[in-house]
XYZ file of C-alpha atoms in Angstrom:
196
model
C -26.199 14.776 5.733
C -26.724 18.491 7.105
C -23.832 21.036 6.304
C -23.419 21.634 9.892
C -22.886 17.385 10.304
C -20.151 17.401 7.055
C -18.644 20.361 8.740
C -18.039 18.309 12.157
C -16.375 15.158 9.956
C -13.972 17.794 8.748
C -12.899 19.214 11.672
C -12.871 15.791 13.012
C -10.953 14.860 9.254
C -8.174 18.213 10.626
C -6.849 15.459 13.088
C -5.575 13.098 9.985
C -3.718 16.025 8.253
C 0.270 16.599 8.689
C 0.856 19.815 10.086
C 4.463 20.460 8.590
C 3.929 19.487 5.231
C 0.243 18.275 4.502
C -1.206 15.358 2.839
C -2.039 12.741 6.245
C 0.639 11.932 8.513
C 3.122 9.476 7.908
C 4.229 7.894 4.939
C 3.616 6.651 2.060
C 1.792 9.980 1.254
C -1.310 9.633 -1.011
C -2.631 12.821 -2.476
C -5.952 12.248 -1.510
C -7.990 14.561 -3.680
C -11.465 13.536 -2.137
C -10.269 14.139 1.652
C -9.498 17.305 0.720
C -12.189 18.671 -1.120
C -14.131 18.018 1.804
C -11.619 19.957 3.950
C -11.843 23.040 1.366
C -15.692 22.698 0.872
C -15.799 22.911 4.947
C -13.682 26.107 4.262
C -15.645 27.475 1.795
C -19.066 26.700 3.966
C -17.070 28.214 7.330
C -14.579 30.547 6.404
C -12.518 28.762 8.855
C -8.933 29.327 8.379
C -8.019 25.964 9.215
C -9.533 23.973 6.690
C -7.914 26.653 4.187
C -4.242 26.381 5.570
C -4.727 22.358 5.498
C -5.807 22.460 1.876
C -3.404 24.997 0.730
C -0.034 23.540 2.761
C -1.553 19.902 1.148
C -1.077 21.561 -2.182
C 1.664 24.040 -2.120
C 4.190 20.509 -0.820
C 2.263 18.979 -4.130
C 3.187 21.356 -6.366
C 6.625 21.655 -5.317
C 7.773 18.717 -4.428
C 9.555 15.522 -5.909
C 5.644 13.955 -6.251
C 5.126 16.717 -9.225
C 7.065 15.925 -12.229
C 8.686 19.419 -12.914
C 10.043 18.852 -16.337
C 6.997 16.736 -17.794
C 3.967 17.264 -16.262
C 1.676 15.138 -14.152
C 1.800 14.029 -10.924
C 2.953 10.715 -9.609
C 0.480 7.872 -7.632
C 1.875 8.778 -4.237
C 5.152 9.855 -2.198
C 6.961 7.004 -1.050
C 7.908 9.171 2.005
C 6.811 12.008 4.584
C 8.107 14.889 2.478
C 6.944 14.474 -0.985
C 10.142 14.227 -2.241
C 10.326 10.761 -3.165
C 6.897 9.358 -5.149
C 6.293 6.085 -6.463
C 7.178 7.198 -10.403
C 3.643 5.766 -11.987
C 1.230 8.128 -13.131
C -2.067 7.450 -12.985
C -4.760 9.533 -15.251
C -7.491 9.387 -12.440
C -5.180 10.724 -9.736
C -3.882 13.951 -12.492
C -7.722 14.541 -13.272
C -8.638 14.990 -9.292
C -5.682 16.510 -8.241
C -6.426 19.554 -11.488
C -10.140 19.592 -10.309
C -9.173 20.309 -6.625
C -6.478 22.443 -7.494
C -8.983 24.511 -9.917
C -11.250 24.893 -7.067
C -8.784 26.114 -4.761
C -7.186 28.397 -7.874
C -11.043 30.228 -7.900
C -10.433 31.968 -4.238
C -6.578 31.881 -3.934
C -5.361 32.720 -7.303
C -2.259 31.152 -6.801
C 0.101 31.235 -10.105
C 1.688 27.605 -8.562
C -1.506 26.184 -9.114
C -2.707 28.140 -12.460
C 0.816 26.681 -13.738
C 0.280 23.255 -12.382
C -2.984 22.969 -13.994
C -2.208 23.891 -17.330
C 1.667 21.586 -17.280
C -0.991 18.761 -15.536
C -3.239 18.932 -18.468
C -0.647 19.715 -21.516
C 0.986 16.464 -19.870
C -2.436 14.559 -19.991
C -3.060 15.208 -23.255
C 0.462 14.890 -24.861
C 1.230 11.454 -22.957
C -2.062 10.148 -22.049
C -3.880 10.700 -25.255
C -4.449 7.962 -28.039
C -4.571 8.734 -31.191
C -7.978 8.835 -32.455
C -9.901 5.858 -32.679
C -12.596 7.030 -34.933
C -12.481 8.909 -38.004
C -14.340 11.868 -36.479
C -11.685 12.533 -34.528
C -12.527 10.727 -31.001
C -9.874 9.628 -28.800
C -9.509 8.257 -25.748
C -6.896 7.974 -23.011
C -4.812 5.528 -21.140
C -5.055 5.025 -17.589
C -1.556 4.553 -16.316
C 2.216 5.480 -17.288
C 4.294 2.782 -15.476
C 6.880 3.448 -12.768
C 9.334 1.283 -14.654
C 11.572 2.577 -17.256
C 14.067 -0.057 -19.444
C 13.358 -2.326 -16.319
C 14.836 0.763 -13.499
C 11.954 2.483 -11.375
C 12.286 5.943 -11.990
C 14.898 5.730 -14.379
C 12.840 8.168 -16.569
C 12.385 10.702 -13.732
C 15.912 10.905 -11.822
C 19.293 12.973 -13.160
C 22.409 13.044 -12.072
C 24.486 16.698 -11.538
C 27.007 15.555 -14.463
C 23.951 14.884 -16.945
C 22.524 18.197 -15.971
C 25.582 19.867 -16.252
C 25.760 18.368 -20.091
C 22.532 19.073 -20.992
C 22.734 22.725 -19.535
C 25.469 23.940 -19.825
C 26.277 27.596 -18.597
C 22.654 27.433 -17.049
C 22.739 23.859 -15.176
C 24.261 26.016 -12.174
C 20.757 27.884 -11.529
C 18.623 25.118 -12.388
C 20.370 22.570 -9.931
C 20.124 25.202 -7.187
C 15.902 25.651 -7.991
C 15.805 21.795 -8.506
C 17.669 20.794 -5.195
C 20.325 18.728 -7.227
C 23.251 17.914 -5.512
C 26.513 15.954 -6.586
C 25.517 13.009 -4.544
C 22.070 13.578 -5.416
C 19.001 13.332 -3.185
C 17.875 9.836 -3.367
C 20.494 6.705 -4.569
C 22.756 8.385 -5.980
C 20.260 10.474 -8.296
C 18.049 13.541 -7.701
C 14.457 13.572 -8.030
C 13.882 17.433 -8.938
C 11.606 19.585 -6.389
């Protein structure tokens, strides 16, 4: 492969990308890690601004949306629709471990504080949930590859709130946090809302 050839397959790649809110178009939405590397290596070879804004827009609707967990960590397998706001709950280690290596690439030339503070919540939340306790007594560990998307038997269940439980837990300060978190009295999804 010549750089001029892999450059080419990406702007070929551009066609695949959602222009409104990244990842491929349609749904379900896959985070695709790999696809865009090559999109933000093209960048990086180019300078062209469109590989940049198709990497970037790919991860700022990561970041922010229902796909990221907001209170734990991590992100989810894959949105279940076109906007990221509702993913399929199971966390996989493989996906987390991509999606912090592409979004520490992209962190070297953008500096964006959404994805310093996604990296560092995506890797507390690897090592506090996907960590076994050491196996050896020197210390080594190892990790597990999947959290499920079941909870007690409910997809989800772990992941979704309702206003009233907010407003319990909160208190004074559920007002603020519902408006950042988009939760509404009906919620956003069954009832529920999936925080983004």
């Amino acid at each position: 492969l010549t750089p001029d050839g892999m450059d080419e397959a990406a702007a070929m790649a551009l066609r695949l990308v959602d222009p409104l809110r990244g990842g491929t178009a349609g749904a379900p939405k896959f985070p695709q890690p790999v696809f865009f590397r090559l999109l933000w290596r093209a960048h990086r070879r180019t300078r062209a601004a469109m590989f940049r804004e198709a990497v970037t827009l790919t991860l700022d609707n990561l970041c922010t949306g229902g796909i990221y967990d907001h209170l734990g960590g991590g992100f989810a397998r894959y949105s279940t629709d076109v906007a990221w706001l509702v993913p399929h709950f199971e966390k996989m280690l493989y996906d987390n471990a991509q999606l912090v290596e592409l979004l520490s690439e992209v962190f070297l030339h953008q500096r964006s504080p959404l994805y310093e503070q996604r990296i560092r919540e995506t890797i507390a939340w690897a090592m506090a949930e996907m960590r076994v306790e050491p196996l050896e007594p020197d210390g080594t560990f190892a990790f597990a590859s999947a959290l499920d998307a079941d909870s007690e038997g409910v997809e989800g269940k772990y992941y979704v709130w309702g206003a009233a439980e907010i407003d319990q837990v909160l208190g004074v300060q559920a007002a603020p946090f519902k408006a950042a978190y988009d939760v509404a009295p009906d919620g956003n999804w069954e009832g529920h809302s999936i925080l983004n």
